[in-house]
CSV table of C-alpha atoms in Angstrom, one decimal:
chain,number,residue,atom,x,y,z
A,1,MET,CA,1.8,-60.3,38.1
A,2,LYS,CA,0.5,-60.6,34.5
A,3,ILE,CA,-2.7,-58.9,35.5
A,4,PHE,CA,-0.8,-56.0,37.1
A,5,THR,CA,1.4,-55.6,34.1
A,6,ARG,CA,-1.6,-55.6,31.7
A,7,TYR,CA,-3.5,-53.0,33.6
A,8,SER,CA,-0.5,-50.8,34.3
A,9,MET,CA,0.2,-50.7,30.6
A,10,THR,CA,-3.4,-49.5,29.8
A,11,PRO,CA,-2.8,-45.8,30.5
A,12,ILE,CA,0.4,-45.9,28.4
A,13,ILE,CA,-1.6,-47.4,25.5
A,14,ILE,CA,-4.4,-44.8,25.9
A,15,VAL,CA,-1.9,-41.9,26.0
A,16,SER,CA,-0.1,-43.3,22.9
A,17,ILE,CA,-3.4,-43.6,21.0
A,18,LEU,CA,-4.4,-40.1,21.9
A,19,LEU,CA,-1.0,-38.8,20.9
A,20,LEU,CA,-1.3,-40.6,17.6
A,21,ILE,CA,-4.7,-39.2,17.0
A,22,GLY,CA,-3.5,-35.7,17.8
A,23,PHE,CA,-0.6,-36.1,15.4
A,24,LEU,CA,-2.8,-37.3,12.6
A,25,VAL,CA,-5.3,-34.5,13.1
A,26,ALA,CA,-2.4,-31.9,13.1
A,27,HIS,CA,-0.9,-33.5,10.0
A,28,PHE,CA,-4.3,-33.4,8.3
A,29,ARG,CA,-4.8,-29.8,9.2
A,30,ASN,CA,-1.3,-28.9,8.0
A,31,SER,CA,-1.9,-30.8,4.7
A,32,MET,CA,-5.2,-28.9,4.2
A,33,ALA,CA,-3.5,-25.6,4.9
A,34,ASP,CA,-0.6,-26.4,2.6
A,35,ASP,CA,-3.1,-27.2,-0.2
A,36,LYS,CA,-4.8,-23.8,0.2
A,37,PRO,CA,-4.0,-20.9,-2.2
A,38,LYS,CA,-1.6,-18.5,-0.6
A,39,PHE,CA,-1.3,-14.7,-1.2
A,40,VAL,CA,0.8,-11.7,-0.2
A,41,ILE,CA,-0.6,-8.2,0.0
A,42,ASP,CA,1.9,-5.5,-1.1
A,43,ASN,CA,0.6,-2.3,0.4
A,44,ASP,CA,1.2,1.3,1.4
A,45,ALA,CA,-0.9,1.1,4.5
A,46,GLY,CA,-3.5,3.8,4.1
A,47,GLY,CA,-7.0,3.5,5.5
A,48,ASP,CA,-8.2,1.6,2.4
A,49,ASP,CA,-5.2,-0.8,2.7
A,50,ALA,CA,-6.2,-1.5,6.3
A,51,MET,CA,-9.7,-2.5,5.3
A,52,ALA,CA,-8.3,-4.7,2.6
A,53,ILE,CA,-6.1,-6.5,5.0
A,54,PHE,CA,-8.8,-6.9,7.7
A,55,LEU,CA,-11.2,-8.2,5.0
A,56,SER,CA,-8.7,-10.8,3.8
A,57,LEU,CA,-8.1,-12.1,7.4
A,58,LEU,CA,-11.7,-12.3,8.2
A,59,TYR,CA,-12.5,-14.1,5.0
A,60,GLU,CA,-9.7,-16.6,5.8
A,61,LYS,CA,-11.0,-17.1,9.3
A,62,TYR,CA,-14.7,-17.4,8.8
A,63,TYR,CA,-15.0,-18.5,5.2
A,64,ASP,CA,-12.0,-20.9,4.9
A,65,GLY,CA,-10.4,-18.5,2.5
A,66,PRO,CA,-6.9,-18.4,1.0
A,67,LEU,CA,-4.0,-18.0,3.5
A,68,LEU,CA,-2.3,-14.6,3.8
A,69,VAL,CA,1.4,-15.5,4.1
A,70,GLY,CA,2.9,-12.1,4.2
A,71,LEU,CA,2.6,-8.3,4.0
A,72,THR,CA,5.2,-6.3,2.0
A,73,THR,CA,5.5,-2.6,2.5
A,74,ALA,CA,6.3,0.4,0.2
A,75,ASN,CA,6.3,4.1,0.3
A,76,GLY,CA,2.9,5.5,-0.9
A,77,ASN,CA,0.1,6.9,1.2
A,78,THR,CA,2.7,7.7,3.8
A,79,ASN,CA,6.4,7.1,4.2
A,80,GLU,CA,7.6,3.5,4.5
A,81,ASP,CA,8.4,3.8,8.2
A,82,ASN,CA,4.8,4.7,8.9
A,83,VAL,CA,3.7,2.0,6.5
A,84,CYS,CA,5.6,-0.7,8.4
A,85,PHE,CA,4.2,0.7,11.7
A,86,ASN,CA,0.7,0.7,10.3
A,87,ASN,CA,1.0,-2.9,9.2
A,88,GLN,CA,2.1,-3.8,12.7
A,89,ARG,CA,-0.9,-2.1,14.2
A,90,ILE,CA,-3.3,-3.7,11.7
A,91,LEU,CA,-2.0,-7.2,12.6
A,92,LYS,CA,-2.2,-6.5,16.3
A,93,ILE,CA,-5.9,-5.4,16.0
A,94,ALA,CA,-6.6,-8.5,13.9
A,95,GLY,CA,-4.9,-10.7,16.4
A,96,ARG,CA,-2.6,-12.1,13.7
A,97,ASP,CA,1.0,-11.5,14.9
A,98,ASP,CA,1.9,-14.7,13.1
A,99,ILE,CA,1.9,-13.0,9.7
A,100,PRO,CA,5.3,-11.8,8.7
A,101,ILE,CA,6.0,-8.2,7.6
A,102,TYR,CA,8.7,-7.6,5.0
A,103,ARG,CA,9.9,-4.0,4.5
A,104,GLY,CA,10.2,-2.7,1.0
A,105,ALA,CA,10.7,0.4,-1.1
A,106,LYS,CA,11.3,3.7,0.7
A,107,SER,CA,11.1,5.6,-2.6
A,108,SER,CA,10.2,5.2,-6.2
A,109,LEU,CA,12.6,3.9,-8.9
A,110,VAL,CA,13.3,7.3,-10.5
A,111,SER,CA,11.4,10.1,-8.9
A,112,THR,CA,9.1,10.0,-5.9
A,113,PRO,CA,6.0,12.3,-5.9
A,114,GLU,CA,4.6,13.8,-2.8
A,115,ALA,CA,2.4,11.3,-1.0
A,116,GLY,CA,0.0,13.9,0.4
A,117,ASP,CA,-2.2,13.3,3.4
A,118,TYR,CA,-5.4,11.8,2.0
A,119,TYR,CA,-5.7,9.3,4.9
A,120,GLY,CA,-3.9,11.6,7.3
A,121,ILE,CA,-0.2,12.2,7.8
A,122,ASP,CA,0.4,8.8,9.3
A,123,GLY,CA,-1.8,7.0,6.7
A,124,LEU,CA,-4.3,5.7,9.3
A,125,GLY,CA,-6.4,8.8,10.0
A,126,ASP,CA,-3.9,10.2,12.5
A,127,SER,CA,-5.8,8.2,15.1
A,128,GLY,CA,-2.8,8.1,17.4
A,129,ASN,CA,-3.5,4.6,18.8
A,130,THR,CA,-0.5,2.6,19.8
A,131,PHE,CA,-0.2,-1.0,21.1
A,132,PRO,CA,2.5,-2.8,23.1
A,133,TYR,CA,4.5,-5.7,21.8
A,134,LEU,CA,4.0,-5.1,18.1
A,135,VAL,CA,5.4,-7.9,15.9
A,136,PRO,CA,8.8,-6.9,14.5
A,137,ALA,CA,9.3,-6.9,10.7
A,138,ARG,CA,11.4,-9.7,9.3
A,139,THR,CA,15.0,-9.1,8.3
A,140,ASP,CA,14.4,-10.2,4.7
A,141,SER,CA,13.6,-7.4,2.3
A,142,ALA,CA,10.2,-7.3,0.6
A,143,VAL,CA,11.7,-8.1,-2.8
A,144,ASN,CA,13.7,-11.1,-1.5
A,145,ALA,CA,10.6,-12.3,0.3
A,146,LEU,CA,8.4,-12.1,-2.8
A,147,ILE,CA,10.9,-14.0,-4.8
A,148,GLU,CA,11.5,-16.7,-2.2
A,149,LEU,CA,7.8,-17.1,-1.5
A,150,SER,CA,7.1,-17.5,-5.2
A,151,LYS,CA,9.6,-20.4,-5.2
A,152,LYS,CA,8.2,-22.0,-2.0
A,153,TYR,CA,4.6,-21.8,-3.3
A,154,GLU,CA,5.3,-22.1,-7.0
A,155,GLY,CA,2.0,-22.0,-8.9
A,156,ARG,CA,0.0,-21.4,-5.7
A,157,LEU,CA,1.0,-17.9,-4.7
A,158,THR,CA,-0.9,-14.8,-5.7
A,159,VAL,CA,0.5,-11.3,-5.1
A,160,ILE,CA,-2.0,-8.5,-4.7
A,161,THR,CA,-0.4,-5.0,-5.0
A,162,ILE,CA,-2.6,-2.2,-3.7
A,163,GLY,CA,0.0,0.5,-3.5
A,164,THR,CA,3.0,1.5,-5.6
A,165,LEU,CA,4.4,-1.2,-7.8
A,166,THR,CA,8.0,-0.7,-6.9
A,167,ASN,CA,8.6,-4.0,-5.0
A,168,VAL,CA,7.0,-6.1,-7.7
A,169,ALA,CA,8.9,-4.3,-10.4
A,170,VAL,CA,12.2,-4.9,-8.7
A,171,ALA,CA,11.4,-8.5,-8.2
A,172,ILE,CA,10.6,-8.9,-11.9
A,173,LYS,CA,13.9,-7.2,-12.9
A,174,TYR,CA,15.9,-9.2,-10.4
A,175,ASP,CA,14.3,-12.5,-11.2
A,176,PRO,CA,12.8,-12.7,-14.7
A,177,ASP,CA,11.0,-16.0,-13.8
A,178,PHE,CA,9.2,-14.4,-10.8
A,179,LEU,CA,5.9,-13.7,-12.6
A,180,ASN,CA,5.9,-17.1,-14.2
A,181,ARG,CA,6.0,-18.8,-10.8
A,182,LEU,CA,3.0,-16.8,-9.5
A,183,ALA,CA,-0.5,-18.2,-9.7
A,184,HIS,CA,-1.5,-14.6,-10.4
A,185,LEU,CA,-0.7,-10.9,-9.9
A,186,TYR,CA,-3.6,-8.6,-9.0
A,187,VAL,CA,-2.8,-4.9,-9.5
A,188,GLY,CA,-5.1,-2.2,-7.9
A,189,ALA,CA,-3.9,0.8,-9.9
A,190,GLY,CA,-4.4,3.0,-12.9
A,191,HIS,CA,-7.3,4.4,-14.8
A,192,ILE,CA,-9.1,3.7,-18.0
A,193,HIS,CA,-8.4,7.2,-19.3
A,194,SER,CA,-11.5,9.3,-20.1
A,195,GLU,CA,-13.0,12.7,-19.7
A,196,GLN,CA,-14.1,11.7,-16.2
A,197,ASN,CA,-10.5,10.5,-15.4
A,198,PRO,CA,-8.1,12.8,-17.3
A,199,GLU,CA,-5.4,12.7,-14.6
A,200,PRO,CA,-3.0,10.0,-13.5
A,201,GLU,CA,-4.2,7.6,-10.8
A,202,PHE,CA,-2.4,7.7,-7.5
A,203,ASN,CA,-0.8,4.3,-7.2
A,204,ALA,CA,0.3,4.3,-10.8
A,205,HIS,CA,1.6,7.8,-10.6
A,206,MET,CA,3.6,7.2,-7.4
A,207,ASP,CA,6.0,5.0,-9.4
A,208,VAL,CA,5.5,5.3,-13.2
A,209,GLU,CA,8.6,3.4,-14.1
A,210,ALA,CA,7.6,0.5,-11.9
A,211,TYR,CA,4.2,0.3,-13.5
A,212,ARG,CA,5.9,0.3,-16.9
A,213,ILE,CA,8.1,-2.6,-15.9
A,214,VAL,CA,5.1,-4.7,-14.8
A,215,ALA,CA,3.1,-3.9,-17.9
A,216,GLN,CA,6.1,-4.8,-20.2
A,217,ASN,CA,6.4,-8.2,-18.5
A,218,ALA,CA,2.7,-9.0,-18.1
A,219,LYS,CA,0.6,-11.7,-19.7
A,220,PRO,CA,-3.2,-11.8,-19.4
A,221,GLU,CA,-3.1,-15.3,-17.8
A,222,LYS,CA,-0.8,-13.9,-15.1
A,223,VAL,CA,-1.8,-10.3,-14.5
A,224,THR,CA,-5.2,-8.7,-13.7
A,225,ILE,CA,-5.6,-5.0,-13.2
A,226,PHE,CA,-8.5,-3.3,-11.4
A,227,PRO,CA,-8.3,0.3,-12.4
A,228,PHE,CA,-9.6,2.9,-9.9
A,229,SER,CA,-11.8,4.4,-12.7
A,230,GLN,CA,-13.8,1.2,-12.6
A,231,THR,CA,-14.1,1.2,-8.8
A,232,GLN,CA,-15.5,4.7,-9.1
A,233,VAL,CA,-18.2,3.4,-11.3
A,234,TYR,CA,-19.1,0.0,-9.8
A,235,CYS,CA,-17.9,0.2,-6.2
A,236,ASN,CA,-19.2,3.7,-5.4
A,237,PHE,CA,-21.3,4.0,-2.3
A,238,SER,CA,-22.5,7.0,-0.3
A,239,ARG,CA,-20.6,8.3,2.7
A,240,ASP,CA,-23.8,7.9,4.7
A,241,TRP,CA,-23.8,4.1,3.9
A,242,ARG,CA,-20.1,3.8,4.8
A,243,GLU,CA,-20.5,5.6,8.1
A,244,ASN,CA,-24.0,4.6,9.3
A,245,VAL,CA,-24.4,1.0,7.9
A,246,LEU,CA,-21.0,-0.5,7.4
A,247,GLY,CA,-19.5,1.8,10.0
A,248,ALA,CA,-22.2,0.9,12.5
A,249,ILE,CA,-21.2,-2.7,12.8
A,250,ASP,CA,-20.2,-3.3,16.4
A,251,THR,CA,-16.8,-4.9,16.2
A,252,ASP,CA,-13.3,-3.9,17.3
A,253,ILE,CA,-12.1,-4.1,13.7
A,254,ILE,CA,-14.8,-1.7,12.4
A,255,ARG,CA,-14.3,0.7,15.3
A,256,HIS,CA,-10.6,0.9,14.4
A,257,GLN,CA,-11.4,1.1,10.7
A,258,ASN,CA,-13.7,4.0,11.3
A,259,LYS,CA,-10.8,5.9,13.0
A,260,PHE,CA,-8.4,4.9,10.2
A,261,GLU,CA,-10.7,6.6,7.7
A,262,GLN,CA,-11.8,9.5,9.8
A,263,VAL,CA,-9.7,12.0,7.7
A,264,SER,CA,-10.5,10.6,4.2
A,265,LEU,CA,-14.3,10.2,4.8
A,266,LYS,CA,-14.6,14.0,5.3
A,267,ARG,CA,-13.2,14.7,1.9
A,268,SER,CA,-16.2,13.4,-0.1
A,269,ASP,CA,-19.9,12.5,0.1
A,270,ARG,CA,-19.0,9.3,-1.8
A,271,TRP,CA,-17.0,6.2,-0.6
A,272,GLN,CA,-14.9,4.6,-3.4
A,273,ALA,CA,-12.2,2.3,-1.9
A,274,LEU,CA,-10.0,0.6,-4.5
A,275,ASP,CA,-8.0,-1.6,-2.2
A,276,PRO,CA,-10.7,-3.7,-0.5
A,277,ALA,CA,-12.4,-4.0,-3.9
A,278,THR,CA,-9.2,-5.4,-5.4
A,279,VAL,CA,-8.7,-7.9,-2.7
A,280,THR,CA,-12.4,-8.9,-2.9
A,281,MET,CA,-12.1,-9.7,-6.7
A,282,PHE,CA,-9.3,-12.1,-5.8
A,283,LEU,CA,-11.2,-13.7,-3.0
A,284,ARG,CA,-14.5,-13.8,-4.9
A,285,PRO,CA,-13.9,-13.7,-8.7
A,286,ASP,CA,-17.6,-14.5,-9.1
A,287,LEU,CA,-18.3,-10.9,-8.2
A,288,VAL,CA,-16.6,-9.7,-11.4
A,289,LYS,CA,-19.3,-8.9,-14.0
A,290,GLU,CA,-17.0,-8.4,-17.0
A,291,TYR,CA,-13.3,-8.7,-17.9
A,292,LYS,CA,-11.7,-7.1,-20.8
A,293,TYR,CA,-8.3,-7.8,-22.4
A,294,SER,CA,-6.0,-4.9,-23.1
A,295,LYS,CA,-2.7,-3.7,-24.3
A,296,ASN,CA,-2.1,-1.8,-21.2
A,297,ASP,CA,0.8,0.7,-20.6
A,298,ILE,CA,1.6,4.0,-19.0
A,299,ILE,CA,3.1,7.3,-20.4
A,300,VAL,CA,6.4,8.0,-18.8
A,301,CYS,CA,7.4,11.3,-20.4
A,302,GLY,CA,5.9,14.8,-20.9
A,303,ASP,CA,2.9,16.4,-19.4
A,304,LYS,CA,0.9,13.2,-19.6
A,305,ARG,CA,3.3,11.2,-17.5
A,306,GLY,CA,1.5,8.7,-15.3
A,307,ILE,CA,-1.6,8.4,-17.6
A,308,ASN,CA,-2.5,4.9,-18.5
A,309,THR,CA,-3.2,3.8,-22.1
A,310,ASN,CA,-5.5,0.9,-22.9
A,311,THR,CA,-6.2,-0.7,-26.3
A,312,PHE,CA,-8.9,-3.3,-25.9
A,313,VAL,CA,-8.0,-6.4,-28.0
A,314,ASP,CA,-8.5,-10.1,-28.1
A,315,LYS,CA,-6.7,-12.1,-25.3
A,316,GLU,CA,-4.1,-13.3,-27.8
A,317,LYS,CA,-2.9,-9.7,-28.4
A,318,ALA,CA,-3.3,-8.5,-24.8
A,319,ASN,CA,-0.8,-8.2,-22.0
A,320,VAL,CA,-3.3,-7.8,-19.1
A,321,ARG,CA,-6.8,-8.7,-18.1
A,322,ILE,CA,-8.8,-5.8,-16.9
A,323,ILE,CA,-11.6,-6.0,-14.3
A,324,TYR,CA,-14.0,-3.8,-16.2
A,325,SER,CA,-17.2,-4.1,-14.2
A,326,VAL,CA,-18.3,-5.8,-11.0
A,327,LYS,CA,-21.6,-6.8,-9.4
A,328,THR,CA,-22.2,-3.7,-7.3
A,329,GLU,CA,-25.0,-4.9,-5.0
A,330,GLU,CA,-23.4,-8.3,-4.4
A,331,TYR,CA,-20.1,-6.6,-3.5
A,332,GLN,CA,-21.8,-4.3,-1.1
A,333,GLU,CA,-23.5,-7.3,0.6
A,334,PHE,CA,-20.2,-9.1,0.7
A,335,LEU,CA,-18.6,-6.3,2.7
A,336,LEU,CA,-21.5,-6.3,5.2
A,337,ASP,CA,-21.3,-10.1,5.5
A,338,VAL,CA,-17.5,-10.4,6.0
A,339,PHE,CA,-17.4,-7.6,8.6
A,340,SER,CA,-20.6,-8.7,10.3
A,341,ASP,CA,-20.6,-8.6,14.1
A,342,ARG,CA,-22.2,-12.0,14.2
A,343,HIS,CA,-18.7,-13.5,13.7
A,344,GLU,CA,-17.3,-11.7,16.7
A,345,ASN,CA,-20.4,-12.5,18.8
A,346,LYS,CA,-20.1,-16.1,17.9
A,347,ASN,CA,-16.7,-16.2,19.5
A,348,HIS,CA,-18.2,-15.2,22.8
A,349,THR,CA,-21.1,-17.7,23.0
């Protein structure tokens, strides 16, 4: 009887040990994930936003990168309804329906300029592709989500805004401690004004008052700006390279990305995408060649409305850190590496 009891208990013991091991492994993985930096991408879902989101998800998956914990939407490249739908499509293509979408500003704080159709009417090249069972947006607003996530991940959450700054500006006004709780805020917007860039930059111009609010509350240890003017200098590649080298990578993501940029690529023989460059400088700050510190602002009145002002100063007198130059060739190689088809092929071997 004792022998029967002893052997009959053996499967139970084995199962218990396996369950314990599984629990410990899951707990370890969750602990590791919890310790990782977190970030949110606040976007207006044009073709360049799509590339930035795809890039961040691939970097997370294949390079153990920071965790994307949310997408927040805002009017910009297209209306906010399209922006939300585009975010849903992007996540479906990436196979990441687990990432929450929080809907945000449908207009600018004071006046809303015409968005135009640089990336097509729908923002994603008017490609017309639709998918079943798209993940629904959460009921929380973008502003509320930004504030609550900054509390949940205090000191570990980075916000990257690659569209209008409306959501971030409202979060700052609603909760004055919002910026202080962030690990960092990256802003892809604005120009360093010059003869080559005499006009306002699109993201900054789409909500001038929002940009002003962010600038007035910024500190260089919390806010980094990557002006489009610097992307034009240091992240400027030929259309031929974009279409026939990067665009020739044989993956579903790149095939969709090519469609998303099919309208914008025809507009120039150069490819200068601010949004993926901004996200990259967060993921790989070693690719930044030079930072400068600036008293950064934006003109809100008169015929120069939307034009940025920068006075380069010591850090102690600055309100922002500017990404002034980047390592061009290394950035180009980074894009090829992250989007490489070897990752997708590895999943099928």
